[in-house]
XYZ file of N, CA, C and O in Angstrom:
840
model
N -2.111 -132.444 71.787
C -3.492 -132.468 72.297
C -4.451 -132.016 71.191
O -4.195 -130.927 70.676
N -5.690 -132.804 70.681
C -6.345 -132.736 69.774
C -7.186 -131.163 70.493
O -7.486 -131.098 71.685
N -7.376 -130.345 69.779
C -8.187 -129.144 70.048
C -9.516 -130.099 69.842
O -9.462 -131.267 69.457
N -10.613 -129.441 70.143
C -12.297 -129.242 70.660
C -12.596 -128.806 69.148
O -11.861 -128.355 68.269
N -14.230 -129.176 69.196
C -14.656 -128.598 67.914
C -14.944 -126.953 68.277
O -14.983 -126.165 67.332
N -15.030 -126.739 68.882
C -15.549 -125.060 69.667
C -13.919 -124.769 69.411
O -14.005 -124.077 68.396
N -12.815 -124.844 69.633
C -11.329 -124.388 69.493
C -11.127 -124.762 67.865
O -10.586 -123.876 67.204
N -11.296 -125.307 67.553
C -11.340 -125.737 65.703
C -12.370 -124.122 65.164
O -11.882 -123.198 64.515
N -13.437 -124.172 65.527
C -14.249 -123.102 64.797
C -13.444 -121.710 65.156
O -12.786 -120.955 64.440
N -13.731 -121.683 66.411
C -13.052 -120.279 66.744
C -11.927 -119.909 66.213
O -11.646 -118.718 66.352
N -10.963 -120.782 65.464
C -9.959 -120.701 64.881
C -9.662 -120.584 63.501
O -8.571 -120.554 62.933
N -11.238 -120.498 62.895
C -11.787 -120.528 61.705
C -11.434 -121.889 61.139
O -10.747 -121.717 60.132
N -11.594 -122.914 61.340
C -10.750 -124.475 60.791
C -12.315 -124.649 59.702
O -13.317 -124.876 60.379
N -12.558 -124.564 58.188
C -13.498 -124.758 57.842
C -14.216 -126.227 57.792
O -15.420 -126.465 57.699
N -13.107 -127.151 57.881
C -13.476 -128.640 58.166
C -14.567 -128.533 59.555
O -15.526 -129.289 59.708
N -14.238 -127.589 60.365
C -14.873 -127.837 61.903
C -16.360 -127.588 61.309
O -17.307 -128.375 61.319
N -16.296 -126.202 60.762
C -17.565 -125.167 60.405
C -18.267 -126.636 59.493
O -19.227 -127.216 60.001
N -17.966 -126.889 58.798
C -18.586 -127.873 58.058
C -19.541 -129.388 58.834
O -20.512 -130.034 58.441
N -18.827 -129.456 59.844
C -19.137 -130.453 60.060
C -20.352 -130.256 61.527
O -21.158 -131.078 61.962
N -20.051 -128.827 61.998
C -21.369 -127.734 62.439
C -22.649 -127.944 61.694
O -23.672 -128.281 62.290
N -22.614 -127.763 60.475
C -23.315 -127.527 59.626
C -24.576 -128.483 59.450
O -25.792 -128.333 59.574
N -23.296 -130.077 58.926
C -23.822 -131.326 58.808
C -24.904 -131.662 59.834
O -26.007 -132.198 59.727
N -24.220 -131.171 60.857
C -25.131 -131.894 62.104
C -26.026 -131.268 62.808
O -26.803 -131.775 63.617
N -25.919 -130.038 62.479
C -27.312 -128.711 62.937
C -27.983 -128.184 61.563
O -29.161 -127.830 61.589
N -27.405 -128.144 60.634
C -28.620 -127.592 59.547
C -30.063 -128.107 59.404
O -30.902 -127.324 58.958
N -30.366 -129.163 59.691
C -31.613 -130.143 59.189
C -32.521 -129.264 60.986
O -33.622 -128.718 61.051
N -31.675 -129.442 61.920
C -32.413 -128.605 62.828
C -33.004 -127.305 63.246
O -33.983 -127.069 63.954
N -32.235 -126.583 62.682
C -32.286 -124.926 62.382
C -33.659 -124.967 61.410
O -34.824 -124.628 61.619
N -32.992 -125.523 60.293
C -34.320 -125.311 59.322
C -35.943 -125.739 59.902
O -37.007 -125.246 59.527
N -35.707 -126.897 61.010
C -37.193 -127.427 60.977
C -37.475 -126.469 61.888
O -38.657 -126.212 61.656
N -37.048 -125.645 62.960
C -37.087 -124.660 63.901
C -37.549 -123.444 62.863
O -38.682 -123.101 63.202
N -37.186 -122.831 61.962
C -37.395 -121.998 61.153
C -38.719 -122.283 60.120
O -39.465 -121.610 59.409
N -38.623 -123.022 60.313
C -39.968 -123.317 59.083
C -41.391 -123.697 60.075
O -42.520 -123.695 59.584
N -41.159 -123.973 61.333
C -41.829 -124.057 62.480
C -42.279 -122.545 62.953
O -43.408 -122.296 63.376
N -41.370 -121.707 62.834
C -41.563 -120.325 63.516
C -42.433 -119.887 61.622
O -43.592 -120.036 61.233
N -41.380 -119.426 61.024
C -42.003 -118.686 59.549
C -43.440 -119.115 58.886
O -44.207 -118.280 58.406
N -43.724 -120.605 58.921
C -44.418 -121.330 58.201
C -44.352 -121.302 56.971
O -45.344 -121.472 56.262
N -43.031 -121.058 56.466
C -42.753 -120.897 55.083
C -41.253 -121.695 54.893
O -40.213 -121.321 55.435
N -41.379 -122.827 54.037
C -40.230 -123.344 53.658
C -39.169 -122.664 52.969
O -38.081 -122.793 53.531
N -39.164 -121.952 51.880
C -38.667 -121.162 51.611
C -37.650 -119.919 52.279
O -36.479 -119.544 52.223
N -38.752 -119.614 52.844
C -38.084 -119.018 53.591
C -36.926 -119.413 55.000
O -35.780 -119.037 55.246
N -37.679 -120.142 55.558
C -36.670 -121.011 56.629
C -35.555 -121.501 55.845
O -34.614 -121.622 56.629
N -35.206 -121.839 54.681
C -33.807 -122.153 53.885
C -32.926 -120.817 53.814
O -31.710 -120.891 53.995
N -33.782 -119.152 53.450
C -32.622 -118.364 53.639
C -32.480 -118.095 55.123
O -31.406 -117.557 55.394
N -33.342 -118.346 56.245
C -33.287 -118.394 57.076
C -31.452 -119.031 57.883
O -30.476 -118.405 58.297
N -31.759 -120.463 57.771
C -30.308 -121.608 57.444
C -29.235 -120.679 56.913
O -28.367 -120.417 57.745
N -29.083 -120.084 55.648
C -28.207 -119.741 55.268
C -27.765 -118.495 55.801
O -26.562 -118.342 56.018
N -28.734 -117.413 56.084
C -28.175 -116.541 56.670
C -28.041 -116.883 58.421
O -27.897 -115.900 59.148
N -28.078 -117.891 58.893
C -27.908 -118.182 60.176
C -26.308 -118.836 59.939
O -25.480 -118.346 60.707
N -25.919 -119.598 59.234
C -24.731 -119.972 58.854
C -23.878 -118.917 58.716
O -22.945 -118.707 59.490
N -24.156 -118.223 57.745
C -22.882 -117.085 57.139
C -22.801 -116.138 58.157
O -21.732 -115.531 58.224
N -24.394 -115.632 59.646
C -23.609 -115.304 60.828
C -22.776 -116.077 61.816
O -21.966 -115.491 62.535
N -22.965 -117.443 61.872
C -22.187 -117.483 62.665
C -20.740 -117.901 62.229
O -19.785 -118.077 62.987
N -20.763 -118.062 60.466
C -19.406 -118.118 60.631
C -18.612 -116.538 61.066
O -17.454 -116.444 61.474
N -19.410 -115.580 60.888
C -19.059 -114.328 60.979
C -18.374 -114.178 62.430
O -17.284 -113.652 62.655
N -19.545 -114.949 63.673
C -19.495 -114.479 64.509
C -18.240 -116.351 65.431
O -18.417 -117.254 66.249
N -17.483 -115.996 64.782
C -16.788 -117.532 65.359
C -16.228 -117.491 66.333
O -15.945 -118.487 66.999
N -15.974 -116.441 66.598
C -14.838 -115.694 67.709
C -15.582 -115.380 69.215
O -15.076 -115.323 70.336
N -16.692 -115.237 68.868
C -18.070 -115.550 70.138
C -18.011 -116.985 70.580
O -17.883 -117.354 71.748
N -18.074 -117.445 69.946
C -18.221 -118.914 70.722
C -17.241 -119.282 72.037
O -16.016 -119.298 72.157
N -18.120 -119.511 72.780
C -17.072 -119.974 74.470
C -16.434 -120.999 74.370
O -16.784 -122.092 73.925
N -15.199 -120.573 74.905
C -14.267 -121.377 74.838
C -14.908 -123.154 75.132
O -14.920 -124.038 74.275
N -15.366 -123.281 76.499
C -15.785 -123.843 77.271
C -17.372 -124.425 76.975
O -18.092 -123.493 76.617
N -17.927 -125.438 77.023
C -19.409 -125.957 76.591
C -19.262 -127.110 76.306
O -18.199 -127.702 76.113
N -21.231 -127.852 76.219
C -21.571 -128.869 75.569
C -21.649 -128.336 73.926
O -20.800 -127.625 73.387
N -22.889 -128.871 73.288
C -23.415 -128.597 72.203
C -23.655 -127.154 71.806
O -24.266 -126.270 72.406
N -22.939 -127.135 70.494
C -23.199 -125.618 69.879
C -24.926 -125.430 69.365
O -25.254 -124.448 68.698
N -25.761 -126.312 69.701
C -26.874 -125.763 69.051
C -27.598 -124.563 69.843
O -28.014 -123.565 69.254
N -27.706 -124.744 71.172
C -28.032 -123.373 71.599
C -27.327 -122.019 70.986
O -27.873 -120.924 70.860
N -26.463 -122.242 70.761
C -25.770 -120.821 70.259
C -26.422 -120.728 68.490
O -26.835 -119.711 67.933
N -26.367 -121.607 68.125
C -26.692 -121.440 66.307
C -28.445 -120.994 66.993
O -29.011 -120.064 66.418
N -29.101 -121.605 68.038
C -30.432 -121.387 67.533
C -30.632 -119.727 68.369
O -31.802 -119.351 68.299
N -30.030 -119.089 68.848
C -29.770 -117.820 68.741
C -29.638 -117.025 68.460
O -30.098 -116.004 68.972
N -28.653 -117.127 67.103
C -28.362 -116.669 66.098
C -29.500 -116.502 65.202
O -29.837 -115.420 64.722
N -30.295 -118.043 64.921
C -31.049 -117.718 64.102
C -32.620 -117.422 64.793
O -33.698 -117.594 64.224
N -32.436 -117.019 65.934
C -33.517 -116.509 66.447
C -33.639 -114.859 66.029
O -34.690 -114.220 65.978
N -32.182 -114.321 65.726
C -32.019 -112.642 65.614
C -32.206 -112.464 64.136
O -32.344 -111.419 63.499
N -32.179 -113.817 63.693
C -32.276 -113.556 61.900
C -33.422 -113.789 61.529
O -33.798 -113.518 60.389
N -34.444 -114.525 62.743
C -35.864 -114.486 61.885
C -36.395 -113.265 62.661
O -37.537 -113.158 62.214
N -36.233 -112.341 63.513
C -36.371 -111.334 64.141
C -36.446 -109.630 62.901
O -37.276 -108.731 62.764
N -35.281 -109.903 62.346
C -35.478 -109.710 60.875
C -35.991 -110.019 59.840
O -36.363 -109.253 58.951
N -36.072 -111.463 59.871
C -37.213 -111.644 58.703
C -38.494 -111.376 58.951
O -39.406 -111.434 58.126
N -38.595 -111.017 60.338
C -40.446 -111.112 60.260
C -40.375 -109.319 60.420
O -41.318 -108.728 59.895
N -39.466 -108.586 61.012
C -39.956 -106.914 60.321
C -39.388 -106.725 58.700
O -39.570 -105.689 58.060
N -38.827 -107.666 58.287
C -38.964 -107.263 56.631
C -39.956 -107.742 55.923
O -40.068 -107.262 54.794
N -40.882 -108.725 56.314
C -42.048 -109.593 56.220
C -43.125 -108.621 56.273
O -43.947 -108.467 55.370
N -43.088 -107.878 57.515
C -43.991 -107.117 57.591
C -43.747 -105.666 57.059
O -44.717 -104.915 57.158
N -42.849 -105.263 56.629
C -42.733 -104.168 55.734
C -43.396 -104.364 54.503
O -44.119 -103.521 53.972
N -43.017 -106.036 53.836
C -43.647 -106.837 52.539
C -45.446 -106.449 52.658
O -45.984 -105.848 51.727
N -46.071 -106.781 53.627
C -47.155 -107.421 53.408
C -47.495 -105.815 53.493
O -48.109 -105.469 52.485
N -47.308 -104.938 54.246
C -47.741 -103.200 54.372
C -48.054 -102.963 52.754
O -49.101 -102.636 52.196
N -46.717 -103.261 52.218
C -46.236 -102.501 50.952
C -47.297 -103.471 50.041
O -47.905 -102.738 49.261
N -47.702 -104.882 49.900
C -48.550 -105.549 48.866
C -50.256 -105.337 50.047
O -51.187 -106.109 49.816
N -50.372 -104.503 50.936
C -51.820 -103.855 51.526
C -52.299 -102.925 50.586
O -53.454 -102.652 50.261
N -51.155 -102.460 50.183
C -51.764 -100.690 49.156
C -51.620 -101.015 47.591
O -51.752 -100.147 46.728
N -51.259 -102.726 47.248
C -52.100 -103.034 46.195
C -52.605 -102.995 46.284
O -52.934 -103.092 47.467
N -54.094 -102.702 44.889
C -55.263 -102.975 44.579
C -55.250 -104.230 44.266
O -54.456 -104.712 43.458
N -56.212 -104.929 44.938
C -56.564 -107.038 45.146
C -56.581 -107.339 43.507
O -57.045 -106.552 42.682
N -56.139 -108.297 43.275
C -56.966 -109.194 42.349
C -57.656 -110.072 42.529
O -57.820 -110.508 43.668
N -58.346 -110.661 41.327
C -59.704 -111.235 41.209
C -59.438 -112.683 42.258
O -60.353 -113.335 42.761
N -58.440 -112.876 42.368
C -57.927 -114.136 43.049
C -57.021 -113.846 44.134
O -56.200 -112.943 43.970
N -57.068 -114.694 45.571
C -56.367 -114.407 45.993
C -55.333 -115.547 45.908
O -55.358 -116.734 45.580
N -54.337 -114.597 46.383
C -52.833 -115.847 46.843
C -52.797 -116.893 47.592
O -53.435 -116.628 48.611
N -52.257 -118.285 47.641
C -51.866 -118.877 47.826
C -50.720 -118.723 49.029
O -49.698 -119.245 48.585
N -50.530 -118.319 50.099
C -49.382 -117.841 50.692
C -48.387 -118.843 51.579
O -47.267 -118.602 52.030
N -49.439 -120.421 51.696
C -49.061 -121.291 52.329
C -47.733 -122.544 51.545
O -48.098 -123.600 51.028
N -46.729 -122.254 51.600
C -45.500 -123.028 50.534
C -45.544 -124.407 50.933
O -45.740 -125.300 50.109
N -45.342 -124.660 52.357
C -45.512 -125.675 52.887
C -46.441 -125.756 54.289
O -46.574 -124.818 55.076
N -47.125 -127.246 54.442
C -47.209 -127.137 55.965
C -46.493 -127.816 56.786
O -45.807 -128.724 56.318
N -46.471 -127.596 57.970
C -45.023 -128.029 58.475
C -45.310 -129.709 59.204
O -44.479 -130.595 59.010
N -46.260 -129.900 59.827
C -46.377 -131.021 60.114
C -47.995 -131.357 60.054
O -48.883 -130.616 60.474
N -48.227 -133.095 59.220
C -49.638 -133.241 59.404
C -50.672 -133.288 60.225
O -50.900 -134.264 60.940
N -51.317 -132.336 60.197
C -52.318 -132.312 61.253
C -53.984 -132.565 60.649
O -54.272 -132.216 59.504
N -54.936 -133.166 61.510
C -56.137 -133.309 60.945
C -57.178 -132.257 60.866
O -57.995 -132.179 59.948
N -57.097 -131.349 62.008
C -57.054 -129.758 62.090
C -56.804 -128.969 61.438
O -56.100 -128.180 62.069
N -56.998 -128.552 60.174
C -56.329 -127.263 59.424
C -56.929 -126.013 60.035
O -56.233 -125.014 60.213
N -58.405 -126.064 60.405
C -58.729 -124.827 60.829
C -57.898 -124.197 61.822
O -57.471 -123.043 61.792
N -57.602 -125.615 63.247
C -57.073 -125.171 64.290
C -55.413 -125.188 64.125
O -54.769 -125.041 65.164
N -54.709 -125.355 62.908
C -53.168 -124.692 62.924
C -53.803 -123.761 62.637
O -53.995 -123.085 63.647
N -54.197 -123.391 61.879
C -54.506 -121.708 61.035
C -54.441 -120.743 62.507
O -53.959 -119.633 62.733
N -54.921 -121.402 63.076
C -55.884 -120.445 64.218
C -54.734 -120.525 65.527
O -54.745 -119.476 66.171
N -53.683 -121.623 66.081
C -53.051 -121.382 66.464
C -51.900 -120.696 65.803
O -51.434 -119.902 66.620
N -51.226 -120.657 64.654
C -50.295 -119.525 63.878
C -50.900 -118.128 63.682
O -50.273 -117.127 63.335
N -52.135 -118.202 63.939
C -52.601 -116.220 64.357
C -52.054 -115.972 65.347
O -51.281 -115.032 65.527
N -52.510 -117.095 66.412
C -52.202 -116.944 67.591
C -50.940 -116.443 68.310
O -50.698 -115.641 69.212
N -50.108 -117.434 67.357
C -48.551 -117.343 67.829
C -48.267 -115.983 67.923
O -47.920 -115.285 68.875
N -48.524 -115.698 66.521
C -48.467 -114.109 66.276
C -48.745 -113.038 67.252
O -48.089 -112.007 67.104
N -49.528 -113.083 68.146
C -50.227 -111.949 68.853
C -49.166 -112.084 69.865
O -48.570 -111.048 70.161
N -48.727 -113.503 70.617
C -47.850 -113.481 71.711
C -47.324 -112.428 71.456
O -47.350 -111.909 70.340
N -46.707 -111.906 72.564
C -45.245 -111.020 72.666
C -44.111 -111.182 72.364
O -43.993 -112.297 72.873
N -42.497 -110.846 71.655
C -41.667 -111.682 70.695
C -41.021 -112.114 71.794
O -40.131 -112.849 71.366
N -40.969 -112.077 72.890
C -40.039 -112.466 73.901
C -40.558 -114.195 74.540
O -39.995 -115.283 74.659
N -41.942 -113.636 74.828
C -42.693 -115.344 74.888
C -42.579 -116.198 73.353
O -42.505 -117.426 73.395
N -42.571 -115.566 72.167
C -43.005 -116.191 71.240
C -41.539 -117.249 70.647
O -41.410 -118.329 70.071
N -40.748 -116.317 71.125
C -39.046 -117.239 70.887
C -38.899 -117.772 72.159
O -37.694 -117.704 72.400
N -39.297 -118.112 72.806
C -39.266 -119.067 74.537
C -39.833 -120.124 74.178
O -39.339 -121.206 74.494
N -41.111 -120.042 73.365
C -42.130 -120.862 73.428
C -41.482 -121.949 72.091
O -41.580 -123.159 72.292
N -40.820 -121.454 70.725
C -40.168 -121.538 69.827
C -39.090 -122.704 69.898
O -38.901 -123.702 69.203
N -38.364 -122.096 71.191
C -36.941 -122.761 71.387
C -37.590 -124.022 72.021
O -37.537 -125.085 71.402
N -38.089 -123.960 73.012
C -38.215 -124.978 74.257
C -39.742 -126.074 73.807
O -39.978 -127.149 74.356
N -40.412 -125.580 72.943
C -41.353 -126.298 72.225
C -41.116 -126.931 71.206
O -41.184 -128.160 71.231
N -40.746 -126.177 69.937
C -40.892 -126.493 68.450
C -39.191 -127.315 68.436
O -39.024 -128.450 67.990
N -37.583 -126.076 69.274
C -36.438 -126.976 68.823
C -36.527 -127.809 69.864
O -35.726 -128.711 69.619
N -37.032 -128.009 70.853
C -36.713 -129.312 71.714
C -35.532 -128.537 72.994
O -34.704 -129.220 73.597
N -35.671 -127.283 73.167
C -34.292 -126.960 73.738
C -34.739 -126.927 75.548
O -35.838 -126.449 75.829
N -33.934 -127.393 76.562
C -34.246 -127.312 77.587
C -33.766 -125.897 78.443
O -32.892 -125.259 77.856
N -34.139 -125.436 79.506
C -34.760 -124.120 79.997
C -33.030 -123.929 80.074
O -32.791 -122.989 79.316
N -32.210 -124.244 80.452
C -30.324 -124.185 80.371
C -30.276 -123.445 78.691
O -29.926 -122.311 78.364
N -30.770 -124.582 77.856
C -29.962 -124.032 76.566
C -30.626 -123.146 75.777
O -30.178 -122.544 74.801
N -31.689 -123.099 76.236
C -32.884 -122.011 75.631
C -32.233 -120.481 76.428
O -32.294 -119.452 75.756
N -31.736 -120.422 77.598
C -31.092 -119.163 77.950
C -30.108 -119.096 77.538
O -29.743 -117.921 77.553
N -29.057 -120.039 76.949
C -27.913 -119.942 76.236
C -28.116 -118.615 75.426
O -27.758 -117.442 75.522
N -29.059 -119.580 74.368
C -29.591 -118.880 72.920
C -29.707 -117.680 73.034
O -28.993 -116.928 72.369
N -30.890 -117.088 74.145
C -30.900 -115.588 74.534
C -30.525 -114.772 75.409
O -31.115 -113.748 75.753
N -29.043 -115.391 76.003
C -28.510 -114.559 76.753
C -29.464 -114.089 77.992
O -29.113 -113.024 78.500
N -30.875 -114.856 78.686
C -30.891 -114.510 79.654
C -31.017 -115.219 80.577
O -30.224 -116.051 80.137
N -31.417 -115.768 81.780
C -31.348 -116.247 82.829
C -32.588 -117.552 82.981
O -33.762 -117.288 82.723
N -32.199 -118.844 83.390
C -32.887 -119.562 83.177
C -34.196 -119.407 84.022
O -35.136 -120.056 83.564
N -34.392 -118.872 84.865
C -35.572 -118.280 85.577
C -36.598 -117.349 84.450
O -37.826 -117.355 84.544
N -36.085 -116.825 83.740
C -36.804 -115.757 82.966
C -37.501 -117.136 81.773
O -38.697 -117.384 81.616
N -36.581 -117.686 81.234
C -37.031 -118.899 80.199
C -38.617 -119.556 81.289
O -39.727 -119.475 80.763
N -38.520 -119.998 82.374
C -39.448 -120.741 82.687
C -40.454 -119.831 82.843
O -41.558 -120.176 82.421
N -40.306 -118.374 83.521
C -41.568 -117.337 83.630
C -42.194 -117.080 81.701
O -43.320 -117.473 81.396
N -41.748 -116.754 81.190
C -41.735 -116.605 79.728
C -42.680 -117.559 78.827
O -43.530 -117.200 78.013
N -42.324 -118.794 79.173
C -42.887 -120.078 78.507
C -43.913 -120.350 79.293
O -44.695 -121.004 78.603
N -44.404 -120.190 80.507
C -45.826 -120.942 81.195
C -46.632 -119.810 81.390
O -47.734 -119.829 81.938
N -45.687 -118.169 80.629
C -46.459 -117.269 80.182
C -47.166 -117.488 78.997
O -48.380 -117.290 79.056
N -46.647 -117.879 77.849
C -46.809 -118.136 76.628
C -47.446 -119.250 76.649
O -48.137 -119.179 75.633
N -47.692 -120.356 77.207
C -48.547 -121.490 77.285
C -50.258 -120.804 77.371
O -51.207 -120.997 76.612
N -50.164 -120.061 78.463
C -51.822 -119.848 78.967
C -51.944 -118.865 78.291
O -53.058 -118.343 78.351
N -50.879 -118.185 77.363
C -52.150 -116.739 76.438
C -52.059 -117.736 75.101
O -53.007 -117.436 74.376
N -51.335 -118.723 74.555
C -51.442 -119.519 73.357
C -52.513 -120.371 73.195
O -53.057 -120.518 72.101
N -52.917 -121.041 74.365
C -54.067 -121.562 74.605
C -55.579 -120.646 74.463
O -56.635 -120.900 73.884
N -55.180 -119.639 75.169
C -56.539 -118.545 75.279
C -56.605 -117.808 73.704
O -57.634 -117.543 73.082
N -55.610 -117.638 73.398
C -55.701 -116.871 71.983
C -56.214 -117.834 70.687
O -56.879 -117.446 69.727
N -55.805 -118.944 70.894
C -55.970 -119.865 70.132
C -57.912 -119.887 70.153
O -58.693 -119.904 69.202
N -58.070 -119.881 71.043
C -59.759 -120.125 71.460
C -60.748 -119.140 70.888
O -61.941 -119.190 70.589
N -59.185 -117.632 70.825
C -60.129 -116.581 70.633
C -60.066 -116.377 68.553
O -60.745 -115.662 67.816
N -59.045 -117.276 68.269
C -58.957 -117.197 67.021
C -59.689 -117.671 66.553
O -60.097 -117.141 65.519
N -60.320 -118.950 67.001
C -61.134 -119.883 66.625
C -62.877 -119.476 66.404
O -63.557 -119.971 65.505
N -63.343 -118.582 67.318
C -64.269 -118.487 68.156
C -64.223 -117.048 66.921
O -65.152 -116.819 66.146
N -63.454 -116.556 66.964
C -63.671 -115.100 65.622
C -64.026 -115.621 64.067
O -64.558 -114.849 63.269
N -63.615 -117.273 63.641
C -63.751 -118.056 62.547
C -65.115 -118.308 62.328
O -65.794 -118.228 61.304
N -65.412 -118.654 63.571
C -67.102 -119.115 63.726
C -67.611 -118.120 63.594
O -68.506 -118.390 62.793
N -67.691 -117.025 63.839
C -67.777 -115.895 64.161
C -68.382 -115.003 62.484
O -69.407 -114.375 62.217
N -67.303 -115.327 61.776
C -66.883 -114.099 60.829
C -68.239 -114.610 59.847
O -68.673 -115.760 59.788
N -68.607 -113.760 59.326
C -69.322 -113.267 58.153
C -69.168 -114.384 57.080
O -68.060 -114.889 57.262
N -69.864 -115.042 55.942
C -69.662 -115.686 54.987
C -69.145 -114.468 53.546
O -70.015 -113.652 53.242
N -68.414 -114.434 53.115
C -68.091 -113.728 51.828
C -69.068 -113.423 50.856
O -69.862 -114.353 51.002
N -69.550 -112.638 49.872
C -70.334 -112.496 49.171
C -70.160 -113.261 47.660
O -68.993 -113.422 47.304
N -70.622 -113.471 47.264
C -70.487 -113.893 45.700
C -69.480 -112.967 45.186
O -69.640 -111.751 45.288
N -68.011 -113.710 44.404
C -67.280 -112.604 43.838
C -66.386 -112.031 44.738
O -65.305 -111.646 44.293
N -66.663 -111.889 46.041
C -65.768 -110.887 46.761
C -64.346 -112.355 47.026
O -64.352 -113.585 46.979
N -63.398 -111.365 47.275
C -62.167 -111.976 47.739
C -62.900 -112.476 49.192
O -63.856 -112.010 49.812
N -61.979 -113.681 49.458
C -62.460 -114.198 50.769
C -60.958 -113.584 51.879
O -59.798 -113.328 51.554
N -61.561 -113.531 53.043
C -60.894 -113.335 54.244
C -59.311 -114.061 54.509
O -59.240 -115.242 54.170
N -58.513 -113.662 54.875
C -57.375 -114.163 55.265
C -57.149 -115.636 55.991
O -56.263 -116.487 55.908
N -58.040 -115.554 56.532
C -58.397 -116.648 57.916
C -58.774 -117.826 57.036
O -58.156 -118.889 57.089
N -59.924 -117.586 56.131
C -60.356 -118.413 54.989
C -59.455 -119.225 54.412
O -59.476 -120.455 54.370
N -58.395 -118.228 53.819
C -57.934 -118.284 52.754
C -56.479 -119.663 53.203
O -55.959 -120.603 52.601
N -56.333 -119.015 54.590
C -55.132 -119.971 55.533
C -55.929 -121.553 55.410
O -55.603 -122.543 54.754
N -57.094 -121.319 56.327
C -57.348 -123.021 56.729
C -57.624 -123.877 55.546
O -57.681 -125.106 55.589
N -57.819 -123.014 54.297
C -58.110 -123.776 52.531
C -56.695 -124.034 52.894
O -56.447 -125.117 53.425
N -55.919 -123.355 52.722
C -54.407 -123.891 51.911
C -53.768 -124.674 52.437
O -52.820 -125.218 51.871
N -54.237 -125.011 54.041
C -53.689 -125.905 54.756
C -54.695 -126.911 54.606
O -54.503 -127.791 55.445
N -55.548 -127.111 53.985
C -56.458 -128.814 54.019
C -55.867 -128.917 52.560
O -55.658 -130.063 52.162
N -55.546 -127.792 51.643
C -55.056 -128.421 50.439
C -53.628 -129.330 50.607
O -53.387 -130.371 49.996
N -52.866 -128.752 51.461
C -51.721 -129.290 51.010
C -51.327 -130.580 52.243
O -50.369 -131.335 52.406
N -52.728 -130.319 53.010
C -52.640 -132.181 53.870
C -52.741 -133.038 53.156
O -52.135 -134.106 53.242
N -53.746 -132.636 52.086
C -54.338 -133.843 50.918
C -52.917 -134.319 50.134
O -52.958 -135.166 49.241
């Protein structure tokens, strides 16, 4: 009897792990570079989502459809980490003194939009959600995952996925409005001075539509 690809991994078979890989890496990453907004980063993202779950092979249920709910789990706990080491980063380059220029912080954008102001302004947004709506909204929006495999991923109950996400719909919408509405809002820069964050986002995203 031919074993399962889930009985191949769990058994460490690296042909299995490989062929995991082939067919979920290109997805993980666009999920990761969707959440981070940084290409770069969503690649160590991939890799350290890989090297846990080969870690974690012995987790995998016996029993299932598709392993992607479980990989996008995994790498839901690894960008969970990247974004408090992210934000340790940006603390620690706050108590630089600025230079005359600011950074560039945008590597890639993730999909073309004619809007740069309004991604800018919905990725604040995202931000403010709560991390529990913000990986609901993540899975079941950006990977395509339905309210079953999106509770896979986080171990909780598919009732909580649907309260979570039509939570995260109506404050993403409202926040988005309020990001927008603070743009219009804000002050013009002075001659010389560094410009604003907010600024500095919706430039780098009309640069790199062009």
């Amino acid at each position: 009897m031919e074993l399962s690809l889930r009985a191949r991994l769990r058994s460490g078979d690296p042909e299995a792990f490989g062929s995991i890989f082939d067919e979920h890496a290109r997805t993980v990453h666009r999920y990761a570079v969707r959440v981070t907004g940084n290409w770069a980063t969503a690649e160590d993202v991939v890799s350290l989502t890989f090297l846990e779950a080969w870690r974690l092979r012995e987790t995998v249920r016996p029993e299932g459809d598709g392993l992607l709910p479980w990989l996008l789990g995994i790498a839901t706990n690894v960008l969970r980490n990247t974004t408090r080491a992210a934000r340790r980063y940006q603390a620690a380059l706050s108590r630089v003194p600025p230079h005359d220029t600011a950074p560039d912080f945008a590597d890639e954008v993730v999909e073309r939009m004619e809007d740069a102001g309004r991604l800018a302004a919905a990725q604040r947004a995202l931000r403010r959600l709560r991390r529990s709506e913000r990986e609901v909204f993540a899975l079941c929006v950006w990977a395509d995952l339905d309210y079953a495999a999106a509770a896979e991923a986080l171990d909780v109950p598919i009732g909580t996925i649907r309260s979570r996400l039509s939570r995260a719909r109506r404050r993403l919408r409202r926040l988005t409005d309020e990001e927008l509405a603070s743009d219009r809002t804000e002050p013009a820069s002075r001659p010389g001075q560094q410009q604003g964050g907010r600024e500095i986002a919706a430039r780098s995203n009309q640069e790199q539509i062009r």
